[in-house]
mmCIF file of C-alpha atoms in Angstrom:
data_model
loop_
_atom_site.group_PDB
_atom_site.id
_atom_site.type_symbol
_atom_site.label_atom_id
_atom_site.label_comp_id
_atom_site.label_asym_id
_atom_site.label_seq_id
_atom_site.Cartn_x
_atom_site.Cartn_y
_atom_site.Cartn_z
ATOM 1 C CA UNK C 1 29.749 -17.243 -46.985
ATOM 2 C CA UNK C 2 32.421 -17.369 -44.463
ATOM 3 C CA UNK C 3 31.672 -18.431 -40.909
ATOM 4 C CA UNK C 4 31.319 -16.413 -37.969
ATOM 5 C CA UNK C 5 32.745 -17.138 -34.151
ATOM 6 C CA UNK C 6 31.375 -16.887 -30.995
ATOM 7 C CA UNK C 7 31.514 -18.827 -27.619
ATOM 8 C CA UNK C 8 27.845 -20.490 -27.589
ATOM 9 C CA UNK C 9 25.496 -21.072 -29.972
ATOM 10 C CA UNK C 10 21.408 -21.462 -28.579
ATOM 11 C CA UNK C 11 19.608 -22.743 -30.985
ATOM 12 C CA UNK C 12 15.939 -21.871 -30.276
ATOM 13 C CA UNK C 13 14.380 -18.417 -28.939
ATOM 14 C CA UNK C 14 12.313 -19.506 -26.092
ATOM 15 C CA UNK C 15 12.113 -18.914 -22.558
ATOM 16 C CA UNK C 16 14.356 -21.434 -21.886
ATOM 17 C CA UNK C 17 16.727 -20.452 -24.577
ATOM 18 C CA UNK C 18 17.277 -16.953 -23.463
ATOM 19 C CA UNK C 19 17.555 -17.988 -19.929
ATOM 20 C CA UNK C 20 20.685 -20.408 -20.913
ATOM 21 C CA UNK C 21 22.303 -16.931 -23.673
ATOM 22 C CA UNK C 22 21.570 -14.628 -20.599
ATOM 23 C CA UNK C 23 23.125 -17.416 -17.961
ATOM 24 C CA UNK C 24 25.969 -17.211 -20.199
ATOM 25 C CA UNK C 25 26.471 -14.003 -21.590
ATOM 26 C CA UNK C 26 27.054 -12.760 -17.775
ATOM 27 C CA UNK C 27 29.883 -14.459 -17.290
ATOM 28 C CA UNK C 28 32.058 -12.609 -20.175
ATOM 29 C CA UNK C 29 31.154 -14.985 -23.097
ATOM 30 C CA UNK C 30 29.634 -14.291 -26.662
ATOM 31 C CA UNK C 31 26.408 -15.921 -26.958
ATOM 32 C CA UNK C 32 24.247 -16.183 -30.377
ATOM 33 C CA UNK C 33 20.588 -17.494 -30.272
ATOM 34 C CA UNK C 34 19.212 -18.613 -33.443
ATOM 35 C CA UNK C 35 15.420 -18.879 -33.737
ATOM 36 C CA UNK C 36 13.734 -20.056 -36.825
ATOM 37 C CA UNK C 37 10.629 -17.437 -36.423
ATOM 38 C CA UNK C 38 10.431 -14.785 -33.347
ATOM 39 C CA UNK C 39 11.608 -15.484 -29.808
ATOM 40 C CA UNK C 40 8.907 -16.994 -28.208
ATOM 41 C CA UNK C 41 6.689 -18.348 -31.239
ATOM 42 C CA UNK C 42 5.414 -21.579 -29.934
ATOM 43 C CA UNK C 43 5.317 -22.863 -25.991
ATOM 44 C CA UNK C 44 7.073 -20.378 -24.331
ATOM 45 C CA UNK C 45 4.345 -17.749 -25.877
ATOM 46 C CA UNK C 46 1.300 -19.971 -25.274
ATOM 47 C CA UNK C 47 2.030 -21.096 -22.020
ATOM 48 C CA UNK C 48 -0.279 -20.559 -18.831
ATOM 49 C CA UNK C 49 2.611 -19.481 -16.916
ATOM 50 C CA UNK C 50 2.077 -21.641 -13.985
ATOM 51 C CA UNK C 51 4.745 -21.259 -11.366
ATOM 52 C CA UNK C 52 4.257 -24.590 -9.580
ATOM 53 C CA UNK C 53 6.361 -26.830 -7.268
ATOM 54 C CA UNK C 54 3.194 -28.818 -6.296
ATOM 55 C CA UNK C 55 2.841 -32.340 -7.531
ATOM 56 C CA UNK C 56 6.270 -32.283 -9.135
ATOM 57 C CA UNK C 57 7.748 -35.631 -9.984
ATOM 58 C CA UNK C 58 10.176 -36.417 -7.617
ATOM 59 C CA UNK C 59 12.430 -36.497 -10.669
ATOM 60 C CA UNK C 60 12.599 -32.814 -10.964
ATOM 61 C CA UNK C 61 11.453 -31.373 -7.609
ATOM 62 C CA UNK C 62 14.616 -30.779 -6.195
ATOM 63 C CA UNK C 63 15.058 -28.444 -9.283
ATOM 64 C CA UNK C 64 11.710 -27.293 -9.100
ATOM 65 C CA UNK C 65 12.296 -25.696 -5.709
ATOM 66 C CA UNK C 66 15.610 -24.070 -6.471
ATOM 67 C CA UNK C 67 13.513 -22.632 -9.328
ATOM 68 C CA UNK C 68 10.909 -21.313 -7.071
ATOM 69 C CA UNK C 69 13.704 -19.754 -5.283
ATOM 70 C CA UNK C 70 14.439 -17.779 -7.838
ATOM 71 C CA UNK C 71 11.044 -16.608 -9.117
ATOM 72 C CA UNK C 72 10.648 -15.360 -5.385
ATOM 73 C CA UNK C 73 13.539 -12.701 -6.626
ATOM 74 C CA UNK C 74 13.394 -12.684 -10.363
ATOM 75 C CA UNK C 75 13.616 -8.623 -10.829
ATOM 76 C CA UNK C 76 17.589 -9.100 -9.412
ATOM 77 C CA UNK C 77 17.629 -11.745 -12.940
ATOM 78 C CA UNK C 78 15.599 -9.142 -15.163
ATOM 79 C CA UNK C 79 15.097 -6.350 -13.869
ATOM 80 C CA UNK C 80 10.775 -7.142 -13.716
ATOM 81 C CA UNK C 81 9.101 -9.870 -11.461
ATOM 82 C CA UNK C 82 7.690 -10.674 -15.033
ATOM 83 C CA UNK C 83 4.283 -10.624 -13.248
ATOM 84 C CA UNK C 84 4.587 -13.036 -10.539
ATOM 85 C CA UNK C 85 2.350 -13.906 -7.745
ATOM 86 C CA UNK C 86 2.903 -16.057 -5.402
ATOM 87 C CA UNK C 87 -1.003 -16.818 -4.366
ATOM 88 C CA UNK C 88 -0.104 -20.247 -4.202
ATOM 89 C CA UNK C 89 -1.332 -23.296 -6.479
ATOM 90 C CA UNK C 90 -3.919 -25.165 -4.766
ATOM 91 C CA UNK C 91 -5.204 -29.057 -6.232
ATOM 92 C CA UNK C 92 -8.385 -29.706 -4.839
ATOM 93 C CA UNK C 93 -9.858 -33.420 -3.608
ATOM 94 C CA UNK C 94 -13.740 -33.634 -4.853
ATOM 95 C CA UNK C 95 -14.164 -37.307 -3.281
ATOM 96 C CA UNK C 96 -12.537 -39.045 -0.258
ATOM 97 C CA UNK C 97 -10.516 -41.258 -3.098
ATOM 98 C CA UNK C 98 -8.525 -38.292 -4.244
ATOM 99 C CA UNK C 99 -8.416 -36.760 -1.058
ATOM 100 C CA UNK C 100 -6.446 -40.369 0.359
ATOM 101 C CA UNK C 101 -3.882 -39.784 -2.823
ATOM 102 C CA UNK C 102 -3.347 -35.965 -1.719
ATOM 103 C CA UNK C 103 -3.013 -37.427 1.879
ATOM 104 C CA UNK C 104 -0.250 -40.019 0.885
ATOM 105 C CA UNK C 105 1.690 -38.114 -1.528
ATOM 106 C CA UNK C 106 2.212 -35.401 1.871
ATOM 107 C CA UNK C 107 3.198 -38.195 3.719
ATOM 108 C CA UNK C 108 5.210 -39.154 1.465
ATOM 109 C CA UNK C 109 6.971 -35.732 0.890
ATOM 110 C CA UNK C 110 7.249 -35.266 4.506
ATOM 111 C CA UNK C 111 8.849 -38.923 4.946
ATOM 112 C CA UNK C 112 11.527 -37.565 2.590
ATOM 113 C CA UNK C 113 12.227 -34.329 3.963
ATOM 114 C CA UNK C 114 9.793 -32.351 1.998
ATOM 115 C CA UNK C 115 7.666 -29.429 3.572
ATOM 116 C CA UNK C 116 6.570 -27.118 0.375
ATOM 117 C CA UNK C 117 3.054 -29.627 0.389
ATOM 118 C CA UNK C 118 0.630 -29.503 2.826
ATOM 119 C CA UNK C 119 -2.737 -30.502 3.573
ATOM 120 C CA UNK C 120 -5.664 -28.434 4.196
ATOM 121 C CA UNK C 121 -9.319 -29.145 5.136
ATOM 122 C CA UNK C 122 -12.657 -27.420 4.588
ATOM 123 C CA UNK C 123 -12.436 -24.287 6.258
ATOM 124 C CA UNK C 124 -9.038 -23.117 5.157
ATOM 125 C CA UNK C 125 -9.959 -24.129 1.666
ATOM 126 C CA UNK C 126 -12.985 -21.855 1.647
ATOM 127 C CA UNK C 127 -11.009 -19.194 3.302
ATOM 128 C CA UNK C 128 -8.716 -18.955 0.173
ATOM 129 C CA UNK C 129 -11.575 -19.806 -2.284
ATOM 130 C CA UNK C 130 -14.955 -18.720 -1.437
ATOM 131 C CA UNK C 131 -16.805 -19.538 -4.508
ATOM 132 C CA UNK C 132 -15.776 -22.524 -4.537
ATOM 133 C CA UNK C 133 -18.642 -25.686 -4.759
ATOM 134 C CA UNK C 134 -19.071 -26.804 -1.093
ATOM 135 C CA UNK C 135 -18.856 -30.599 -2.299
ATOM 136 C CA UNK C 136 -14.923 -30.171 -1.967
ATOM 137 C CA UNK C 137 -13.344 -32.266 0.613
ATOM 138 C CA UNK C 138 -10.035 -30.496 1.213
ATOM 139 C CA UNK C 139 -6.652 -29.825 -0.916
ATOM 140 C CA UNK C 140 -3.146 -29.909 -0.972
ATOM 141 C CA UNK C 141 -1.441 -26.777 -1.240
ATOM 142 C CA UNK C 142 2.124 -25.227 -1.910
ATOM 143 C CA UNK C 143 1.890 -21.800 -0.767
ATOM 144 C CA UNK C 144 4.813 -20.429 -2.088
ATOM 145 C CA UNK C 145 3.517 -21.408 -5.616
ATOM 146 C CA UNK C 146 1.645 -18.951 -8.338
ATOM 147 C CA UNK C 147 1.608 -17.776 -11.327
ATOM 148 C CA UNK C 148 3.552 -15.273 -13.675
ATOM 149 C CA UNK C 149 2.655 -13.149 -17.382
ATOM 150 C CA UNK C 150 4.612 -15.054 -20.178
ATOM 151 C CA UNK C 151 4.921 -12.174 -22.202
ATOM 152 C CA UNK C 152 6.801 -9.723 -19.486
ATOM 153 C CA UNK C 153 8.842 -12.944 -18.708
ATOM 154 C CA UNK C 154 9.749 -12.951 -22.884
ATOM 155 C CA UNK C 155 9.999 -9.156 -23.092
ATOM 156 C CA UNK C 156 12.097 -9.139 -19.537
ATOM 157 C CA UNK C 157 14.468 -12.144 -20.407
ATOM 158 C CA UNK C 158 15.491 -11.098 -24.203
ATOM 159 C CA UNK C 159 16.073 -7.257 -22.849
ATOM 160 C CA UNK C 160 18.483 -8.480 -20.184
ATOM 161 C CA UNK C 161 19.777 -11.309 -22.661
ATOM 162 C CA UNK C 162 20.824 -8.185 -24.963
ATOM 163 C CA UNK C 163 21.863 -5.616 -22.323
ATOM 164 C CA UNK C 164 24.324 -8.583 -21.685
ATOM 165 C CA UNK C 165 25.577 -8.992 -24.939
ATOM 166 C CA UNK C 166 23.547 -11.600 -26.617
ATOM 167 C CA UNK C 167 22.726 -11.809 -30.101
ATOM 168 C CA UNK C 168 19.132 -13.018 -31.354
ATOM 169 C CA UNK C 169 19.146 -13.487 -34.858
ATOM 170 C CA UNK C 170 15.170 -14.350 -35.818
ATOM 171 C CA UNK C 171 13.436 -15.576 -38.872
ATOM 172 C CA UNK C 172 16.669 -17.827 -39.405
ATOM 173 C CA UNK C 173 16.487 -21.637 -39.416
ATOM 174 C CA UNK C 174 19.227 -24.241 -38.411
ATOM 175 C CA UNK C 175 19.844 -26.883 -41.565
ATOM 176 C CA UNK C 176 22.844 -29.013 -40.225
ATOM 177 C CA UNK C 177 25.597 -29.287 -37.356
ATOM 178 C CA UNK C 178 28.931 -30.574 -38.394
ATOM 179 C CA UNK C 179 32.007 -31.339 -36.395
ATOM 180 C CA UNK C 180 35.291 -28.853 -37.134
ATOM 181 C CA UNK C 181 37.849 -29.961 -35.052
ATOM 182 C CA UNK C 182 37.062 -29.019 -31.454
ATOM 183 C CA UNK C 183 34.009 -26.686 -32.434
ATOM 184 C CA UNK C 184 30.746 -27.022 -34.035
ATOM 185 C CA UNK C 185 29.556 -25.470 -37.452
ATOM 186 C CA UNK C 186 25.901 -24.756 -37.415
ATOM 187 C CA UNK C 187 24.735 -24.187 -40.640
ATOM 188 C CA UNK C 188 21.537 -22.178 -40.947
ATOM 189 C CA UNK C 189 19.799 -19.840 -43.974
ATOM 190 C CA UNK C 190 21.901 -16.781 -43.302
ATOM 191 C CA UNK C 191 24.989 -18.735 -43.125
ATOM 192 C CA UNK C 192 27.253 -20.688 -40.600
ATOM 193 C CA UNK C 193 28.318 -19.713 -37.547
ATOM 194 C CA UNK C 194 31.276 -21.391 -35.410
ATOM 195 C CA UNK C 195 31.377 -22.244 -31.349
ATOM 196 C CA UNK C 196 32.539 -24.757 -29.004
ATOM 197 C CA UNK C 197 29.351 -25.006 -27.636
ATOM 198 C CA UNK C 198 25.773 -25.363 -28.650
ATOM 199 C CA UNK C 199 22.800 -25.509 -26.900
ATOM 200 C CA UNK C 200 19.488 -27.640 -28.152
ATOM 201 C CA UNK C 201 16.866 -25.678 -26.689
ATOM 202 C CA UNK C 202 14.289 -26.318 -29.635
ATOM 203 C CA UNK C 203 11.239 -27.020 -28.183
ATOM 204 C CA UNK C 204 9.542 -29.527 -30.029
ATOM 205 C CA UNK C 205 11.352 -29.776 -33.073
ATOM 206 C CA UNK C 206 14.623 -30.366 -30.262
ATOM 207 C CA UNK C 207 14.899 -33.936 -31.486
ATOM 208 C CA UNK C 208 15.459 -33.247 -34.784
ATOM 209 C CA UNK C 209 18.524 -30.747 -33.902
ATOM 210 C CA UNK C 210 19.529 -33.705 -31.605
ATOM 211 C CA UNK C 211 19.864 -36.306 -34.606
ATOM 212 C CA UNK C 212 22.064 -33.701 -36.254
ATOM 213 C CA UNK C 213 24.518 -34.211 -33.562
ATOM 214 C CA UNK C 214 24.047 -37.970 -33.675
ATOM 215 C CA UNK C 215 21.757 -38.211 -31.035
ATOM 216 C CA UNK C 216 18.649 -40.598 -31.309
ATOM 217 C CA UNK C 217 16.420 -39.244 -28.511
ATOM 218 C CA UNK C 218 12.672 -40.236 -28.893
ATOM 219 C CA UNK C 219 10.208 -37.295 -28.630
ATOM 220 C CA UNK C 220 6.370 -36.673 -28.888
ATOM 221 C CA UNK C 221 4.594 -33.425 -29.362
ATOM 222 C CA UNK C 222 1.925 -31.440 -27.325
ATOM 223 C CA UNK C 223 -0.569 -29.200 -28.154
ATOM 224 C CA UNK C 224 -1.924 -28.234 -25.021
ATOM 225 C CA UNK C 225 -5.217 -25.718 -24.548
ATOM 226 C CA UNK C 226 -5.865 -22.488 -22.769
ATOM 227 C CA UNK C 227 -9.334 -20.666 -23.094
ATOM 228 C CA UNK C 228 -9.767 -17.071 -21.634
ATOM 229 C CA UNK C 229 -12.678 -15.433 -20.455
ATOM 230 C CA UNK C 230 -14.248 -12.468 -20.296
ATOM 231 C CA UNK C 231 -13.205 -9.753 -17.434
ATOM 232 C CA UNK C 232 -14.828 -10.631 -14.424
ATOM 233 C CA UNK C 233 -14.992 -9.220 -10.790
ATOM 234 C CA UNK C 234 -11.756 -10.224 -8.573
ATOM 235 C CA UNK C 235 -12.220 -13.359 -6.665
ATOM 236 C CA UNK C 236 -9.836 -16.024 -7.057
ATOM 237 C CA UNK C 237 -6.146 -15.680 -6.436
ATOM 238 C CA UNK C 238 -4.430 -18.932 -5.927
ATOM 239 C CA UNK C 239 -3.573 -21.642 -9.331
ATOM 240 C CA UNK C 240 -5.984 -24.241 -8.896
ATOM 241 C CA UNK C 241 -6.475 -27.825 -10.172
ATOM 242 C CA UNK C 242 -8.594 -31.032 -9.185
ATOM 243 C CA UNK C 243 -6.633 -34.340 -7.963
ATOM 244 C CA UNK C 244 -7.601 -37.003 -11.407
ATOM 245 C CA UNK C 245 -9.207 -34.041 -13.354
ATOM 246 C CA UNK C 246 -7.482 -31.592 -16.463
ATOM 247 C CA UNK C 247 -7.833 -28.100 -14.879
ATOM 248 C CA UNK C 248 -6.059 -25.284 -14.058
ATOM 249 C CA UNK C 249 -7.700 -22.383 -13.045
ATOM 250 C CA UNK C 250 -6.696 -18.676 -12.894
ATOM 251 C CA UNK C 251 -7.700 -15.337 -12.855
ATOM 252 C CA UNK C 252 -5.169 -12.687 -14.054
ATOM 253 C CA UNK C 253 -4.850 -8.950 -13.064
ATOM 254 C CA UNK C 254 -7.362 -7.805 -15.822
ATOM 255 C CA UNK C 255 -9.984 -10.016 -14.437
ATOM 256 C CA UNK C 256 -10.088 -12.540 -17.513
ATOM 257 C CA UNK C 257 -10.031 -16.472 -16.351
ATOM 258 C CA UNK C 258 -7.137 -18.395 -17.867
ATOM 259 C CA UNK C 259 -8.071 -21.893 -17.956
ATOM 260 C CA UNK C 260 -6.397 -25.316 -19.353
ATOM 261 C CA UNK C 261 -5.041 -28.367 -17.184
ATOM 262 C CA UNK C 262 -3.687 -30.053 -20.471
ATOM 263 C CA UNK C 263 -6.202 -30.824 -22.206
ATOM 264 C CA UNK C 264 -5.066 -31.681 -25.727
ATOM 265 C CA UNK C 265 -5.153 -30.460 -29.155
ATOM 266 C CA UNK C 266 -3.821 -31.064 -32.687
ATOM 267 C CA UNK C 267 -0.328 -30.801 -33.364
ATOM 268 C CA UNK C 268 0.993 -30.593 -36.609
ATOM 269 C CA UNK C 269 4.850 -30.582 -35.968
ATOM 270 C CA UNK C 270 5.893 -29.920 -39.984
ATOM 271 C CA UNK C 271 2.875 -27.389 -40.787
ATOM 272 C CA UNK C 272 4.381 -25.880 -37.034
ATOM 273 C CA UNK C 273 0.494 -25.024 -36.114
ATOM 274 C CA UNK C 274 -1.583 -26.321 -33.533
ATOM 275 C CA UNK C 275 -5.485 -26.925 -33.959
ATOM 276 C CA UNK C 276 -7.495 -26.585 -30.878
ATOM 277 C CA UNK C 277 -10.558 -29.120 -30.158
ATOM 278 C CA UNK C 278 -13.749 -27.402 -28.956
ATOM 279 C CA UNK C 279 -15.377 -30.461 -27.807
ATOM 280 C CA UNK C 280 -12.004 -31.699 -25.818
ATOM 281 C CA UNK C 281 -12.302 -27.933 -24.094
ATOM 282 C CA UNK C 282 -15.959 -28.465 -23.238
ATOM 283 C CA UNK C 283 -14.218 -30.892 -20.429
ATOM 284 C CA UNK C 284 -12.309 -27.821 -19.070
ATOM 285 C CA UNK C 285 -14.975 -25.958 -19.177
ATOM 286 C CA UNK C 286 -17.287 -28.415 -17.589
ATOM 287 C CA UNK C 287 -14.187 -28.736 -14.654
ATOM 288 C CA UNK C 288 -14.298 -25.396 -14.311
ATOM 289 C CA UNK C 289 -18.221 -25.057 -13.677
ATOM 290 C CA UNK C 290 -17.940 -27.929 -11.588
ATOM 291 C CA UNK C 291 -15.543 -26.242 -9.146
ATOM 292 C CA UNK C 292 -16.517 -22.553 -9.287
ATOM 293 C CA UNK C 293 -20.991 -22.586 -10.610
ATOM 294 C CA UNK C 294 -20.903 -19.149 -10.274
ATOM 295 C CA UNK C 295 -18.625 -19.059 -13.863
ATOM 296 C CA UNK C 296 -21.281 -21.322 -15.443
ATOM 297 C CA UNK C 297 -22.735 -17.953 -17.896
ATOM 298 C CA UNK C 298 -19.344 -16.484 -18.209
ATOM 299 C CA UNK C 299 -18.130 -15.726 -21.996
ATOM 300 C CA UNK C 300 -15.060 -17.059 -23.341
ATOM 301 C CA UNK C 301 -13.570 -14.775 -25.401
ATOM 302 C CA UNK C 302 -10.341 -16.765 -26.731
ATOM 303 C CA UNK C 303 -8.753 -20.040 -27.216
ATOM 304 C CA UNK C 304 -5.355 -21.280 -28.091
ATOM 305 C CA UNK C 305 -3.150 -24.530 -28.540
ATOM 306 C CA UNK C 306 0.380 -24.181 -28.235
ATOM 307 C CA UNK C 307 3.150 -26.682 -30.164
ATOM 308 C CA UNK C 308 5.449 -28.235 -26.987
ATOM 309 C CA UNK C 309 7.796 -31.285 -26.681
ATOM 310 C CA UNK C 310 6.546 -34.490 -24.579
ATOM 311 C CA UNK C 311 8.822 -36.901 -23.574
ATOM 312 C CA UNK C 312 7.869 -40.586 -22.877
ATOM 313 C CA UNK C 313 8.356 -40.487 -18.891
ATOM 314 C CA UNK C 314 6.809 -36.579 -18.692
ATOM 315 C CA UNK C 315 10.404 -35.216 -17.552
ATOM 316 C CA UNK C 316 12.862 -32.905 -19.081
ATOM 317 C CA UNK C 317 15.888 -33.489 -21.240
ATOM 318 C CA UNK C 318 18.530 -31.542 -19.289
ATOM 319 C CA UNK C 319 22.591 -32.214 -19.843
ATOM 320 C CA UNK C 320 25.097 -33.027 -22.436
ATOM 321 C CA UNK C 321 24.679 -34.939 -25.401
ATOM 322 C CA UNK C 322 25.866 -38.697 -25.337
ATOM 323 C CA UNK C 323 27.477 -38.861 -28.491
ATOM 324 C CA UNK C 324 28.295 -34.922 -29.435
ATOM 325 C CA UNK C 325 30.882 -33.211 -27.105
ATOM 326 C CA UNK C 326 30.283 -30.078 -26.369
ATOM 327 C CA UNK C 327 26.095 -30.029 -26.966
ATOM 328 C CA UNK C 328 24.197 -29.559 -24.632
ATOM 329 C CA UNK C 329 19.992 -30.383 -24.302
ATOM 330 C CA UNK C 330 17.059 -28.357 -23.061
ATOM 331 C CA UNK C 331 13.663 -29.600 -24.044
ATOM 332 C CA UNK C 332 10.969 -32.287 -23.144
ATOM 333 C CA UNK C 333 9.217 -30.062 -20.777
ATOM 334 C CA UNK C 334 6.236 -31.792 -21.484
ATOM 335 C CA UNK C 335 3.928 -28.977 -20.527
ATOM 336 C CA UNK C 336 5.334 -28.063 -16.914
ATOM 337 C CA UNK C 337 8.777 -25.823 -18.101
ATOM 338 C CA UNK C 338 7.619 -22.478 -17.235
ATOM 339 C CA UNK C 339 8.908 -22.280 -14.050
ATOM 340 C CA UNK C 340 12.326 -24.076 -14.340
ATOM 341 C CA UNK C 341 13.161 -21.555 -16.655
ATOM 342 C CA UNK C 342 15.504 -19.540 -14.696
ATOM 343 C CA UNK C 343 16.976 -22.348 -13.484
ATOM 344 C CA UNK C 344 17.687 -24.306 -16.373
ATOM 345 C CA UNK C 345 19.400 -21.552 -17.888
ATOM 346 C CA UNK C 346 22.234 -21.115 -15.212
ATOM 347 C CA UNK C 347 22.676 -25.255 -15.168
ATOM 348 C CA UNK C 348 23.290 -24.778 -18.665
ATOM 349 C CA UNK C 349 25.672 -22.113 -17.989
ATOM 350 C CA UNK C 350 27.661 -24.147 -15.532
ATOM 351 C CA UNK C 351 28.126 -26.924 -18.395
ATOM 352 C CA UNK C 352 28.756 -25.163 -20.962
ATOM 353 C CA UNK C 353 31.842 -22.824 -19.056
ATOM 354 C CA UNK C 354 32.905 -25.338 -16.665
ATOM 355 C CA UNK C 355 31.597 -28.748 -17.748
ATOM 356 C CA UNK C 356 30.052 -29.699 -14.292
ATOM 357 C CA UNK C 357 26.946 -28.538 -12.489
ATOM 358 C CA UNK C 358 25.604 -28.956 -8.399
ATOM 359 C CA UNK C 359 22.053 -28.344 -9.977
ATOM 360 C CA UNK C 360 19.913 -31.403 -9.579
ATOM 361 C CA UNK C 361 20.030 -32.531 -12.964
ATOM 362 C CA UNK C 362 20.679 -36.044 -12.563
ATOM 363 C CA UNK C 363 17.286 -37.700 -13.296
ATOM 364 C CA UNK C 364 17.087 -35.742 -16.626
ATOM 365 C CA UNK C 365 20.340 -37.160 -18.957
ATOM 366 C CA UNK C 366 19.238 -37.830 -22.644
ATOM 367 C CA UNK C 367 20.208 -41.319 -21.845
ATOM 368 C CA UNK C 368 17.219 -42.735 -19.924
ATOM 369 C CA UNK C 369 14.987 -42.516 -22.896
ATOM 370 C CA UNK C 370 17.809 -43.646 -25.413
ATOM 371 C CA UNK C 371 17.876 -47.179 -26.605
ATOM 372 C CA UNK C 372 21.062 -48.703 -25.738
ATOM 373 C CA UNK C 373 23.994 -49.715 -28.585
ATOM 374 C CA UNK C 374 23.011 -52.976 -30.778
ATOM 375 C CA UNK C 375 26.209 -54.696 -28.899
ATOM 376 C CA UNK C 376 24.123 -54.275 -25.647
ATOM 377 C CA UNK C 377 21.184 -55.164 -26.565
ATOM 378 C CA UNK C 378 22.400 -58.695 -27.391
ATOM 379 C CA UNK C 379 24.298 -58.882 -24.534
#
């Protein structure tokens, strides 16, 4: 079968995938995204959708709040706010212990020029959260912060990806990359297709597209857990989690708690499924009851474990390949990628047309978690 052309290749059909095609596509190139299933099978589907700047490793905060940014107008991206609210995301001190480590992270944030954090005591908490226990101390809070619907952010990013020109070609899997001259040949199971440029944005089967391209970059999976509940009256609207506890809790616009924090299932990376623990959700659950009593009888109808790449310090892999010219990374998220997605996708645009970004990207290079050549090691 003869190869086909284009500009970039995406390999991978998720959030941040589309992002990077669309990022592209607007500036006059041809983009093709290849996705082994449907765009958004694994993470970017079974995420909680958290749209959060606070407690972001200093690492990626810089992005983080250029990200934020741009979920404050994401309908002049997509065309649809993709169900954002910006409530705020609220993480919540139960003891004076956690309540010193909220204090000195603020500081800290405010000794470095940072002002998205700030503290809050009793009464202001209960303002914004009336149900909550009274045995809460006080919070941190990013009010700018919230929450978003996954699914109109999938439905609203592949529309404008295609209104721009993209093609998605689904239910196709990527075998091999070889080098042809000053292009790349991706070979997948409807045949090869030809580009300077390709972007690894694989999710957690990324590092395996990266050792195709020479690339050794080491890489863990997630299976992360959501539970929904049952419709319920209106009376939470801020994200919130505990300071040295797994939660996040939400309700959404039909009433149903979304809760998770990160508590962990059972991956199965080569099977591609994800097996949820009920007794590991019990500890959400508990969190949860802890927090707000007055969800202690509620039903949970659903549960969930999404497949996600973890790397080994919890940050991104963001930037060009080491060893493959003209590659490009996107994965690692590690659990917290929703909201650099729109982001992400226009640094990737800026490498990939003009080989340079200003996006604060630095931190994130492949190379921090590589081991270094044999020759260096014995040096």
């Amino acid at each position: 079968m003869s190869a086909r052309h284009c500009d970039v290749i995406v390999i991978g059909g998720g959030l941040h995938g589309l992002s990077a095609a669309l990022h592209v596509a607007r500036e006059g190139r041809r983009v093709v995204v290849i996705e082994k299933h449907w765009v958004g099978r694994h993470a970017s589907g079974a995420t909680a959708a958290g749209v959060r700047t606070l407690n972001r490793d200093l690492g990626e905060l810089d992005l983080s709040l250029e990200a934020m940014d741009m979920w404050h107008v994401m309908a002049s991206l997509v065309g649809d706010d993709c169900g954002f609210h910006a409530n705020g995301q609220i993480c919540v001190a139960e003891t004076p212990a956690a309540l010193a480590k909220l204090e000195a992270r603020v500081a800290d944030l405010r000794a470095r020029g940072y002002t998205h954090e700030e503290l809050i005591g009793p009464d202001e908490l209960r303002r914004l959260l009336p149900d909550l226990s009274p045995h809460c101390l006080g919070a941190s809070i990013a009010r700018r912060d919230g929450a978003a619907d996954p699914h109109r952010a999938l439905r609203a990013f592949r529309a404008s990806a295609e209104q721009a020109g993209v093609t998605i070609i689904e239910h196709c899997g990527v075998t091999g990359l070889e080098r042809q001259g000053q292009d790349w040949r991706v070979l997948t199971e409807a045949g090869p297709w030809i580009a300077p440029c390709v972007i690894n944005a694989a999710g957690a089967w990324s590092a395996r597209i990266a050792a195709m391209a020479g690339d050794d970059i080491p890489l863990a999976t997630k299976s992360s857990m959501m539970m929904v509940s049952e419709r319920l009256r209106p009376f939470i609207k801020p994200v919130v989690a505990i300071m040295g506890r797994s939660l996040s809790f939400k309700q959404s616009d039909q009433g149903t708690l979304v809760i998770g924090g990160g508590l962990q299932g059972i991956p199965d990376l080569d099977r591609e499924t994800s097996t949820a623990r009920m007794r590991v959700l019990a500890k959400g659950a508990h969190a949860a009851t802890d927090l707000f009593p007055s969800v202690r009888n509620i039903r949970i109808v659903r549960v969930w474990a999404g497949l996600e790449a973890k790397t080994d310090d919890m940050l991104p892999v963001i930037g060009p390949s080491p060893n493959a010219p003209g590659v490009l990374h996107a994965f690692g998220f590690s659990g917290h990628g929703f909201e650099l997605v729109p982001v992400v996708g226009a640094a990737l645009a800026d490498l990939a047309l003009r080989g340079h970004t200003a996006r604060a990207i630095g931190n994130l290079r492949a190379e921090r978690l590589m081991s270094p050549p044999a020759k260096e090691q014995s040096s």
